[in-house]
């Protein structure tokens, strides 16, 4: 059934309780990727889904297997990733105690970190729930689902699954032509329209990519624009009307204060987007989002449009056919961006030059997976992306250890296209064991490990709060030797030129390469 719905890869770990889920995988033509930990399997499924726009599927066992994958499920929920987790469960837990992998409420526990968590008590229910999950992934906001199946049901005979449903339209929420016409007129009448493009604009479904429509809309509206971190790549790097991904800079509020119309496409404007309570605008705000829960969070909203941002951007482009002169001063935007870049460099000194060197060195279609590390916090602001949907970060839920297994899933999905990991020394050790999977698969995956030998971000935060830094220093292993013990390549460049060479060499290797980078790299 999964194969008939386009699933070609499943990430997971077999166990005595879920082994029946593995019967027939080879015959169905599905590849199974063996993770070293269920958390790794979940992040791999997440990375696969982000790379393809298709559903990432993970298999786990009862109890601890499900608990281990709940962190990736929470991350996928936060970042709107289509992930389907299928687990086994015990047939009965109320009257019988002391069973292997027993927990009090497996279904309820998983429900706290996903869209829904339900038990399929017979085969037809499992089939119906899978089709429900795929229909909802296609038609609404993508968020993880969990189906758990009792062991006796997995072991029983079952009827053949139903054929796939007819194609479901991407969104049931369409906007009337009159609404688009009115919004287009508002934009034309505005003296300083300002747009925000978020992760809800990517990845576009049905094969539609929004880079060209977004860039055309800017030219036809005369507006300036920001992207959220997730929306990077939608705007051209050299667009004079692009403020970039500096939305969270405190003084970006001053820019919004100058606007007389703000339109937000597909962004929650969450704490992790802004790091302040509001945009700073004092003008009409139009929000376009598929999720009514987002629209209910009124951040000075004047108009709410429940619709797919993709559809609205393209419809607006058609309603604004003429090129309009820019309504913002290009020189002022350039100066503002340069000031923000300098602020980033001052806050976390030394990382910006490394970002610049790497950006110039990697192929333009490189897909990057980053972790909760200072290197990524800098890069998300200063590293301009050539195309959208090519930088993935654990925003929101903010889990450590995401990047390596997620990049493995992305690399599997991309079939050899350049994929890169950026992770910190502490976060790397959360999921270091997944190096074994990357070696096993022969992935040419460069893993840039930023090692400042401590929890630097937490130390800085404690210092700002006038707390004596505590528990921020940890003994690290020899990372290069550790990688080699797994069978991976390893390098420890001592200059930016050597770093560039190490990354380019890693893309040509037949196995992953750990590239150990410390702040001392700038000394040479």
PDB file of N, CA, C and O in Angstrom, residues 216-287:
ATOM      1  N   UNK A 216       9.266  37.990  -9.490  1.00  0.00           N
ATOM      2  CA  UNK A 216       8.469  38.778 -10.429  1.00  0.00           C
ATOM      3  C   UNK A 216       7.487  39.677  -9.674  1.00  0.00           C
ATOM      4  O   UNK A 216       7.267  40.837 -10.055  1.00  0.00           O
ATOM      5  N   UNK A 217       6.901  39.160  -8.587  1.00  0.00           N
ATOM      6  CA  UNK A 217       5.959  39.959  -7.804  1.00  0.00           C
ATOM      7  C   UNK A 217       6.636  41.184  -7.214  1.00  0.00           C
ATOM      8  O   UNK A 217       6.038  42.271  -7.176  1.00  0.00           O
ATOM      9  N   UNK A 218       7.876  41.050  -6.792  1.00  0.00           N
ATOM     10  CA  UNK A 218       8.598  42.200  -6.262  1.00  0.00           C
ATOM     11  C   UNK A 218       8.777  43.265  -7.340  1.00  0.00           C
ATOM     12  O   UNK A 218       8.580  44.465  -7.095  1.00  0.00           O
ATOM     13  N   UNK A 219       9.146  42.834  -8.547  1.00  0.00           N
ATOM     14  CA  UNK A 219       9.358  43.798  -9.633  1.00  0.00           C
ATOM     15  C   UNK A 219       8.052  44.473 -10.045  1.00  0.00           C
ATOM     16  O   UNK A 219       8.041  45.653 -10.417  1.00  0.00           O
ATOM     17  N   UNK A 220       6.965  43.736  -9.979  1.00  0.00           N
ATOM     18  CA  UNK A 220       5.685  44.279 -10.440  1.00  0.00           C
ATOM     19  C   UNK A 220       4.990  45.116  -9.373  1.00  0.00           C
ATOM     20  O   UNK A 220       4.078  45.890  -9.694  1.00  0.00           O
ATOM     21  N   UNK A 221       5.382  44.967  -8.136  1.00  0.00           N
ATOM     22  CA  UNK A 221       4.732  45.697  -7.046  1.00  0.00           C
ATOM     23  C   UNK A 221       5.525  46.902  -6.582  1.00  0.00           C
ATOM     24  O   UNK A 221       4.962  47.815  -5.955  1.00  0.00           O
ATOM     25  N   UNK A 222       6.839  46.904  -6.833  1.00  0.00           N
ATOM     26  CA  UNK A 222       7.702  47.955  -6.311  1.00  0.00           C
ATOM     27  C   UNK A 222       8.011  47.771  -4.836  1.00  0.00           C
ATOM     28  O   UNK A 222       8.627  48.639  -4.206  1.00  0.00           O
ATOM     29  N   UNK A 223       7.579  46.642  -4.257  1.00  0.00           N
ATOM     30  CA  UNK A 223       7.744  46.404  -2.823  1.00  0.00           C
ATOM     31  C   UNK A 223       9.161  45.973  -2.494  1.00  0.00           C
ATOM     32  O   UNK A 223       9.912  45.496  -3.349  1.00  0.00           O
ATOM     33  N   UNK A 224       9.508  46.133  -1.219  1.00  0.00           N
ATOM     34  CA  UNK A 224      10.706  45.515  -0.660  1.00  0.00           C
ATOM     35  C   UNK A 224      10.261  44.286   0.113  1.00  0.00           C
ATOM     36  O   UNK A 224       9.066  44.087   0.368  1.00  0.00           O
ATOM     37  N   UNK A 225      11.221  43.423   0.504  1.00  0.00           N
ATOM     38  CA  UNK A 225      10.811  42.177   1.136  1.00  0.00           C
ATOM     39  C   UNK A 225      11.871  41.622   2.065  1.00  0.00           C
ATOM     40  O   UNK A 225      13.077  41.818   1.862  1.00  0.00           O
ATOM     41  N   UNK A 226      11.390  40.910   3.071  1.00  0.00           N
ATOM     42  CA  UNK A 226      12.196  40.051   3.935  1.00  0.00           C
ATOM     43  C   UNK A 226      11.813  38.604   3.660  1.00  0.00           C
ATOM     44  O   UNK A 226      10.706  38.328   3.165  1.00  0.00           O
ATOM     45  N   UNK A 227      12.692  37.684   4.020  1.00  0.00           N
ATOM     46  CA  UNK A 227      12.285  36.295   4.175  1.00  0.00           C
ATOM     47  C   UNK A 227      12.542  35.876   5.619  1.00  0.00           C
ATOM     48  O   UNK A 227      13.393  36.460   6.298  1.00  0.00           O
ATOM     49  N   UNK A 228      11.797  34.888   6.077  1.00  0.00           N
ATOM     50  CA  UNK A 228      12.164  34.232   7.319  1.00  0.00           C
ATOM     51  C   UNK A 228      13.365  33.332   7.019  1.00  0.00           C
ATOM     52  O   UNK A 228      13.782  33.176   5.868  1.00  0.00           O
ATOM     53  N   UNK A 229      13.917  32.707   8.052  1.00  0.00           N
ATOM     54  CA  UNK A 229      15.021  31.773   7.825  1.00  0.00           C
ATOM     55  C   UNK A 229      14.583  30.658   6.876  1.00  0.00           C
ATOM     56  O   UNK A 229      15.322  30.254   5.982  1.00  0.00           O
ATOM     57  N   UNK A 230      13.363  30.161   7.075  1.00  0.00           N
ATOM     58  CA  UNK A 230      12.873  29.053   6.246  1.00  0.00           C
ATOM     59  C   UNK A 230      12.573  29.498   4.823  1.00  0.00           C
ATOM     60  O   UNK A 230      12.540  28.665   3.915  1.00  0.00           O
ATOM     61  N   UNK A 231      12.369  30.790   4.611  1.00  0.00           N
ATOM     62  CA  UNK A 231      12.037  31.281   3.279  1.00  0.00           C
ATOM     63  C   UNK A 231      13.228  31.700   2.443  1.00  0.00           C
ATOM     64  O   UNK A 231      13.065  32.174   1.309  1.00  0.00           O
ATOM     65  N   UNK A 232      14.435  31.534   2.978  1.00  0.00           N
ATOM     66  CA  UNK A 232      15.615  31.973   2.232  1.00  0.00           C
ATOM     67  C   UNK A 232      15.699  31.282   0.872  1.00  0.00           C
ATOM     68  O   UNK A 232      15.381  30.116   0.734  1.00  0.00           O
ATOM     69  N   UNK A 233      16.164  32.034  -0.102  1.00  0.00           N
ATOM     70  CA  UNK A 233      16.279  31.523  -1.459  1.00  0.00           C
ATOM     71  C   UNK A 233      15.124  31.939  -2.347  1.00  0.00           C
ATOM     72  O   UNK A 233      15.225  31.858  -3.570  1.00  0.00           O
ATOM     73  N   UNK A 234      14.024  32.391  -1.756  1.00  0.00           N
ATOM     74  CA  UNK A 234      12.910  32.873  -2.569  1.00  0.00           C
ATOM     75  C   UNK A 234      13.266  34.180  -3.262  1.00  0.00           C
ATOM     76  O   UNK A 234      12.846  34.435  -4.393  1.00  0.00           O
ATOM     77  N   UNK A 235      14.041  35.027  -2.581  1.00  0.00           N
ATOM     78  CA  UNK A 235      14.472  36.294  -3.164  1.00  0.00           C
ATOM     79  C   UNK A 235      15.844  36.127  -3.798  1.00  0.00           C
ATOM     80  O   UNK A 235      16.689  35.398  -3.282  1.00  0.00           O
ATOM     81  N   UNK A 236      16.062  36.802  -4.892  1.00  0.00           N
ATOM     82  CA  UNK A 236      17.376  36.773  -5.529  1.00  0.00           C
ATOM     83  C   UNK A 236      18.399  37.429  -4.613  1.00  0.00           C
ATOM     84  O   UNK A 236      18.119  38.449  -3.962  1.00  0.00           O
ATOM     85  N   UNK A 237      19.591  36.843  -4.560  1.00  0.00           N
ATOM     86  CA  UNK A 237      20.632  37.352  -3.659  1.00  0.00           C
ATOM     87  C   UNK A 237      20.985  38.802  -3.945  1.00  0.00           C
ATOM     88  O   UNK A 237      21.345  39.554  -3.034  1.00  0.00           O
ATOM     89  N   UNK A 238      20.912  39.189  -5.231  1.00  0.00           N
ATOM     90  CA  UNK A 238      21.326  40.538  -5.617  1.00  0.00           C
ATOM     91  C   UNK A 238      20.143  41.478  -5.848  1.00  0.00           C
ATOM     92  O   UNK A 238      20.307  42.547  -6.425  1.00  0.00           O
ATOM     93  N   UNK A 239      18.950  41.099  -5.406  1.00  0.00           N
ATOM     94  CA  UNK A 239      17.781  41.955  -5.596  1.00  0.00           C
ATOM     95  C   UNK A 239      17.936  43.194  -4.722  1.00  0.00           C
ATOM     96  O   UNK A 239      18.044  43.087  -3.493  1.00  0.00           O
ATOM     97  N   UNK A 240      17.923  44.386  -5.297  1.00  0.00           N
ATOM     98  CA  UNK A 240      18.125  45.606  -4.491  1.00  0.00           C
ATOM     99  C   UNK A 240      16.979  45.881  -3.530  1.00  0.00           C
ATOM    100  O   UNK A 240      17.119  46.694  -2.618  1.00  0.00           O
ATOM    101  N   UNK A 241      15.843  45.188  -3.706  1.00  0.00           N
ATOM    102  CA  UNK A 241      14.696  45.379  -2.818  1.00  0.00           C
ATOM    103  C   UNK A 241      14.618  44.303  -1.734  1.00  0.00           C
ATOM    104  O   UNK A 241      13.633  44.226  -0.999  1.00  0.00           O
ATOM    105  N   UNK A 242      15.639  43.487  -1.618  1.00  0.00           N
ATOM    106  CA  UNK A 242      15.633  42.385  -0.656  1.00  0.00           C
ATOM    107  C   UNK A 242      16.371  42.772   0.620  1.00  0.00           C
ATOM    108  O   UNK A 242      17.568  43.067   0.595  1.00  0.00           O
ATOM    109  N   UNK A 243      15.661  42.743   1.744  1.00  0.00           N
ATOM    110  CA  UNK A 243      16.291  42.955   3.045  1.00  0.00           C
ATOM    111  C   UNK A 243      16.929  41.664   3.572  1.00  0.00           C
ATOM    112  O   UNK A 243      17.592  41.690   4.604  1.00  0.00           O
ATOM    113  N   UNK A 244      16.701  40.555   2.887  1.00  0.00           N
ATOM    114  CA  UNK A 244      17.313  39.295   3.279  1.00  0.00           C
ATOM    115  C   UNK A 244      16.590  38.625   4.437  1.00  0.00           C
ATOM    116  O   UNK A 244      15.413  38.879   4.704  1.00  0.00           O
ATOM    117  N   UNK A 245      17.325  37.778   5.152  1.00  0.00           N
ATOM    118  CA  UNK A 245      16.758  36.988   6.255  1.00  0.00           C
ATOM    119  C   UNK A 245      17.079  37.624   7.605  1.00  0.00           C
ATOM    120  O   UNK A 245      17.291  36.919   8.589  1.00  0.00           O
ATOM    121  N   UNK A 246      17.099  38.941   7.644  1.00  0.00           N
ATOM    122  CA  UNK A 246      17.447  39.666   8.868  1.00  0.00           C
ATOM    123  C   UNK A 246      16.198  40.086   9.659  1.00  0.00           C
ATOM    124  O   UNK A 246      16.237  41.058  10.410  1.00  0.00           O
ATOM    125  N   UNK A 247      15.117  39.359   9.489  1.00  0.00           N
ATOM    126  CA  UNK A 247      13.861  39.713  10.142  1.00  0.00           C
ATOM    127  C   UNK A 247      14.000  39.817  11.655  1.00  0.00           C
ATOM    128  O   UNK A 247      13.353  40.639  12.306  1.00  0.00           O
ATOM    129  N   UNK A 248      14.863  38.967  12.246  1.00  0.00           N
ATOM    130  CA  UNK A 248      15.011  38.939  13.705  1.00  0.00           C
ATOM    131  C   UNK A 248      15.961  39.999  14.242  1.00  0.00           C
ATOM    132  O   UNK A 248      16.135  40.110  15.458  1.00  0.00           O
ATOM    133  N   UNK A 249      16.588  40.773  13.369  1.00  0.00           N
ATOM    134  CA  UNK A 249      17.392  41.896  13.867  1.00  0.00           C
ATOM    135  C   UNK A 249      16.465  42.887  14.579  1.00  0.00           C
ATOM    136  O   UNK A 249      15.430  43.289  14.013  1.00  0.00           O
ATOM    137  N   UNK A 250      16.783  43.305  15.783  1.00  0.00           N
ATOM    138  CA  UNK A 250      15.881  44.211  16.516  1.00  0.00           C
ATOM    139  C   UNK A 250      15.507  45.461  15.727  1.00  0.00           C
ATOM    140  O   UNK A 250      14.352  45.891  15.754  1.00  0.00           O
ATOM    141  N   UNK A 251      16.465  46.016  15.002  1.00  0.00           N
ATOM    142  CA  UNK A 251      16.171  47.269  14.293  1.00  0.00           C
ATOM    143  C   UNK A 251      15.385  47.050  13.002  1.00  0.00           C
ATOM    144  O   UNK A 251      15.038  48.035  12.332  1.00  0.00           O
ATOM    145  N   UNK A 252      15.073  45.791  12.656  1.00  0.00           N
ATOM    146  CA  UNK A 252      14.184  45.604  11.506  1.00  0.00           C
ATOM    147  C   UNK A 252      12.801  46.171  11.818  1.00  0.00           C
ATOM    148  O   UNK A 252      12.033  46.497  10.900  1.00  0.00           O
ATOM    149  N   UNK A 253      12.475  46.307  13.100  1.00  0.00           N
ATOM    150  CA  UNK A 253      11.207  46.943  13.480  1.00  0.00           C
ATOM    151  C   UNK A 253      11.132  48.367  12.937  1.00  0.00           C
ATOM    152  O   UNK A 253      10.046  48.855  12.598  1.00  0.00           O
ATOM    153  N   UNK A 254      12.286  49.044  12.842  1.00  0.00           N
ATOM    154  CA  UNK A 254      12.301  50.404  12.311  1.00  0.00           C
ATOM    155  C   UNK A 254      11.945  50.416  10.826  1.00  0.00           C
ATOM    156  O   UNK A 254      11.333  51.371  10.332  1.00  0.00           O
ATOM    157  N   UNK A 255      12.325  49.350  10.110  1.00  0.00           N
ATOM    158  CA  UNK A 255      11.965  49.247   8.694  1.00  0.00           C
ATOM    159  C   UNK A 255      10.454  49.069   8.558  1.00  0.00           C
ATOM    160  O   UNK A 255       9.798  49.728   7.733  1.00  0.00           O
ATOM    161  N   UNK A 256       9.878  48.177   9.369  1.00  0.00           N
ATOM    162  CA  UNK A 256       8.441  47.951   9.294  1.00  0.00           C
ATOM    163  C   UNK A 256       7.659  49.204   9.683  1.00  0.00           C
ATOM    164  O   UNK A 256       6.547  49.423   9.186  1.00  0.00           O
ATOM    165  N   UNK A 257       8.225  50.020  10.539  1.00  0.00           N
ATOM    166  CA  UNK A 257       7.553  51.259  10.935  1.00  0.00           C
ATOM    167  C   UNK A 257       7.432  52.234   9.759  1.00  0.00           C
ATOM    168  O   UNK A 257       6.562  53.118   9.772  1.00  0.00           O
ATOM    169  N   UNK A 258       8.283  52.087   8.755  1.00  0.00           N
ATOM    170  CA  UNK A 258       8.248  52.968   7.586  1.00  0.00           C
ATOM    171  C   UNK A 258       7.241  52.502   6.536  1.00  0.00           C
ATOM    172  O   UNK A 258       6.886  53.268   5.628  1.00  0.00           O
ATOM    173  N   UNK A 259       6.811  51.233   6.620  1.00  0.00           N
ATOM    174  CA  UNK A 259       5.904  50.685   5.613  1.00  0.00           C
ATOM    175  C   UNK A 259       4.493  51.221   5.804  1.00  0.00           C
ATOM    176  O   UNK A 259       4.077  51.556   6.918  1.00  0.00           O
ATOM    177  N   UNK A 260       3.737  51.301   4.699  1.00  0.00           N
ATOM    178  CA  UNK A 260       2.322  51.665   4.812  1.00  0.00           C
ATOM    179  C   UNK A 260       1.412  50.496   4.424  1.00  0.00           C
ATOM    180  O   UNK A 260       0.192  50.633   4.418  1.00  0.00           O
ATOM    181  N   UNK A 261       2.012  49.341   4.099  1.00  0.00           N
ATOM    182  CA  UNK A 261       1.269  48.096   3.882  1.00  0.00           C
ATOM    183  C   UNK A 261       2.249  46.942   4.053  1.00  0.00           C
ATOM    184  O   UNK A 261       3.334  46.963   3.462  1.00  0.00           O
ATOM    185  N   UNK A 262       1.887  45.968   4.866  1.00  0.00           N
ATOM    186  CA  UNK A 262       2.706  44.770   5.051  1.00  0.00           C
ATOM    187  C   UNK A 262       1.877  43.556   4.653  1.00  0.00           C
ATOM    188  O   UNK A 262       0.722  43.419   5.079  1.00  0.00           O
ATOM    189  N   UNK A 263       2.464  42.689   3.823  1.00  0.00           N
ATOM    190  CA  UNK A 263       1.803  41.439   3.435  1.00  0.00           C
ATOM    191  C   UNK A 263       2.725  40.287   3.810  1.00  0.00           C
ATOM    192  O   UNK A 263       3.892  40.264   3.410  1.00  0.00           O
ATOM    193  N   UNK A 264       2.212  39.359   4.598  1.00  0.00           N
ATOM    194  CA  UNK A 264       2.998  38.216   5.089  1.00  0.00           C
ATOM    195  C   UNK A 264       2.469  36.957   4.427  1.00  0.00           C
ATOM    196  O   UNK A 264       1.296  36.608   4.591  1.00  0.00           O
ATOM    197  N   UNK A 265       3.334  36.280   3.703  1.00  0.00           N
ATOM    198  CA  UNK A 265       2.965  35.059   2.987  1.00  0.00           C
ATOM    199  C   UNK A 265       3.549  33.839   3.692  1.00  0.00           C
ATOM    200  O   UNK A 265       4.760  33.640   3.726  1.00  0.00           O
ATOM    201  N   UNK A 266       2.711  33.009   4.286  1.00  0.00           N
ATOM    202  CA  UNK A 266       3.139  31.706   4.784  1.00  0.00           C
ATOM    203  C   UNK A 266       4.158  31.748   5.899  1.00  0.00           C
ATOM    204  O   UNK A 266       5.142  31.013   5.857  1.00  0.00           O
ATOM    205  N   UNK A 267       3.927  32.571   6.912  1.00  0.00           N
ATOM    206  CA  UNK A 267       4.823  32.605   8.073  1.00  0.00           C
ATOM    207  C   UNK A 267       4.012  32.754   9.340  1.00  0.00           C
ATOM    208  O   UNK A 267       3.067  33.551   9.405  1.00  0.00           O
ATOM    209  N   UNK A 268       4.400  32.007  10.378  1.00  0.00           N
ATOM    210  CA  UNK A 268       3.752  32.144  11.677  1.00  0.00           C
ATOM    211  C   UNK A 268       4.107  33.457  12.365  1.00  0.00           C
ATOM    212  O   UNK A 268       3.423  33.878  13.280  1.00  0.00           O
ATOM    213  N   UNK A 269       5.198  34.082  11.929  1.00  0.00           N
ATOM    214  CA  UNK A 269       5.746  35.222  12.669  1.00  0.00           C
ATOM    215  C   UNK A 269       5.905  34.822  14.138  1.00  0.00           C
ATOM    216  O   UNK A 269       5.510  35.540  15.064  1.00  0.00           O
ATOM    217  N   UNK A 270       6.500  33.666  14.330  1.00  0.00           N
ATOM    218  CA  UNK A 270       6.636  33.088  15.661  1.00  0.00           C
ATOM    219  C   UNK A 270       7.776  33.748  16.429  1.00  0.00           C
ATOM    220  O   UNK A 270       8.519  34.578  15.891  1.00  0.00           O
ATOM    221  N   UNK A 271       7.927  33.344  17.671  1.00  0.00           N
ATOM    222  CA  UNK A 271       9.044  33.827  18.471  1.00  0.00           C
ATOM    223  C   UNK A 271      10.371  33.569  17.763  1.00  0.00           C
ATOM    224  O   UNK A 271      11.268  34.415  17.779  1.00  0.00           O
ATOM    225  N   UNK A 272      10.487  32.408  17.137  1.00  0.00           N
ATOM    226  CA  UNK A 272      11.750  32.046  16.495  1.00  0.00           C
ATOM    227  C   UNK A 272      11.962  32.770  15.170  1.00  0.00           C
ATOM    228  O   UNK A 272      13.047  32.705  14.590  1.00  0.00           O
ATOM    229  N   UNK A 273      10.935  33.434  14.658  1.00  0.00           N
ATOM    230  CA  UNK A 273      11.088  34.274  13.466  1.00  0.00           C
ATOM    231  C   UNK A 273      11.504  35.693  13.835  1.00  0.00           C
ATOM    232  O   UNK A 273      12.291  36.319  13.123  1.00  0.00           O
ATOM    233  N   UNK A 274      10.946  36.199  14.939  1.00  0.00           N
ATOM    234  CA  UNK A 274      11.098  37.619  15.264  1.00  0.00           C
ATOM    235  C   UNK A 274      11.964  37.897  16.479  1.00  0.00           C
ATOM    236  O   UNK A 274      12.671  38.904  16.529  1.00  0.00           O
ATOM    237  N   UNK A 275      11.854  37.072  17.501  1.00  0.00           N
ATOM    238  CA  UNK A 275      12.497  37.332  18.796  1.00  0.00           C
ATOM    239  C   UNK A 275      12.090  38.688  19.358  1.00  0.00           C
ATOM    240  O   UNK A 275      12.858  39.377  20.008  1.00  0.00           O
ATOM    241  N   UNK A 276      10.855  39.063  19.078  1.00  0.00           N
ATOM    242  CA  UNK A 276      10.241  40.245  19.690  1.00  0.00           C
ATOM    243  C   UNK A 276       8.729  40.058  19.549  1.00  0.00           C
ATOM    244  O   UNK A 276       8.278  39.232  18.742  1.00  0.00           O
ATOM    245  N   UNK A 277       7.930  40.791  20.288  1.00  0.00           N
ATOM    246  CA  UNK A 277       6.487  40.511  20.300  1.00  0.00           C
ATOM    247  C   UNK A 277       5.738  40.901  19.047  1.00  0.00           C
ATOM    248  O   UNK A 277       4.647  40.393  18.799  1.00  0.00           O
ATOM    249  N   UNK A 278       6.277  41.830  18.241  1.00  0.00           N
ATOM    250  CA  UNK A 278       5.552  42.252  17.042  1.00  0.00           C
ATOM    251  C   UNK A 278       6.534  42.702  15.976  1.00  0.00           C
ATOM    252  O   UNK A 278       7.732  42.854  16.217  1.00  0.00           O
ATOM    253  N   UNK A 279       5.999  42.941  14.781  1.00  0.00           N
ATOM    254  CA  UNK A 279       6.840  43.362  13.668  1.00  0.00           C
ATOM    255  C   UNK A 279       7.375  44.777  13.840  1.00  0.00           C
ATOM    256  O   UNK A 279       8.482  45.098  13.407  1.00  0.00           O
ATOM    257  N   UNK A 280       6.570  45.624  14.443  1.00  0.00           N
ATOM    258  CA  UNK A 280       6.946  47.032  14.571  1.00  0.00           C
ATOM    259  C   UNK A 280       6.206  47.923  13.600  1.00  0.00           C
ATOM    260  O   UNK A 280       6.486  49.118  13.509  1.00  0.00           O
ATOM    261  N   UNK A 281       5.229  47.369  12.875  1.00  0.00           N
ATOM    262  CA  UNK A 281       4.493  48.134  11.869  1.00  0.00           C
ATOM    263  C   UNK A 281       3.381  48.966  12.504  1.00  0.00           C
ATOM    264  O   UNK A 281       2.891  48.658  13.595  1.00  0.00           O
ATOM    265  N   UNK A 282       2.971  49.991  11.801  1.00  0.00           N
ATOM    266  CA  UNK A 282       1.824  50.823  12.194  1.00  0.00           C
ATOM    267  C   UNK A 282       1.021  51.115  10.934  1.00  0.00           C
ATOM    268  O   UNK A 282       0.833  52.266  10.542  1.00  0.00           O
ATOM    269  N   UNK A 283       0.580  50.030  10.285  1.00  0.00           N
ATOM    270  CA  UNK A 283      -0.096  50.133   9.000  1.00  0.00           C
ATOM    271  C   UNK A 283      -0.919  48.867   8.798  1.00  0.00           C
ATOM    272  O   UNK A 283      -0.810  47.917   9.575  1.00  0.00           O
ATOM    273  N   UNK A 284      -1.739  48.797   7.762  1.00  0.00           N
ATOM    274  CA  UNK A 284      -2.492  47.565   7.502  1.00  0.00           C
ATOM    275  C   UNK A 284      -1.553  46.372   7.292  1.00  0.00           C
ATOM    276  O   UNK A 284      -0.513  46.491   6.650  1.00  0.00           O
ATOM    277  N   UNK A 285      -1.942  45.224   7.856  1.00  0.00           N
ATOM    278  CA  UNK A 285      -1.179  43.980   7.719  1.00  0.00           C
ATOM    279  C   UNK A 285      -2.092  42.911   7.156  1.00  0.00           C
ATOM    280  O   UNK A 285      -3.151  42.615   7.724  1.00  0.00           O
ATOM    281  N   UNK A 286      -1.689  42.318   6.046  1.00  0.00           N
ATOM    282  CA  UNK A 286      -2.435  41.225   5.418  1.00  0.00           C
ATOM    283  C   UNK A 286      -1.650  39.934   5.630  1.00  0.00           C
ATOM    284  O   UNK A 286      -0.459  39.873   5.305  1.00  0.00           O
ATOM    285  N   UNK A 287      -2.314  38.927   6.175  1.00  0.00           N
ATOM    286  CA  UNK A 287      -1.653  37.637   6.398  1.00  0.00           C
ATOM    287  C   UNK A 287      -2.290  36.580   5.508  1.00  0.00           C
ATOM    288  O   UNK A 287      -3.515  36.413   5.479  1.00  0.00           O
TER     289      UNK A 287
END
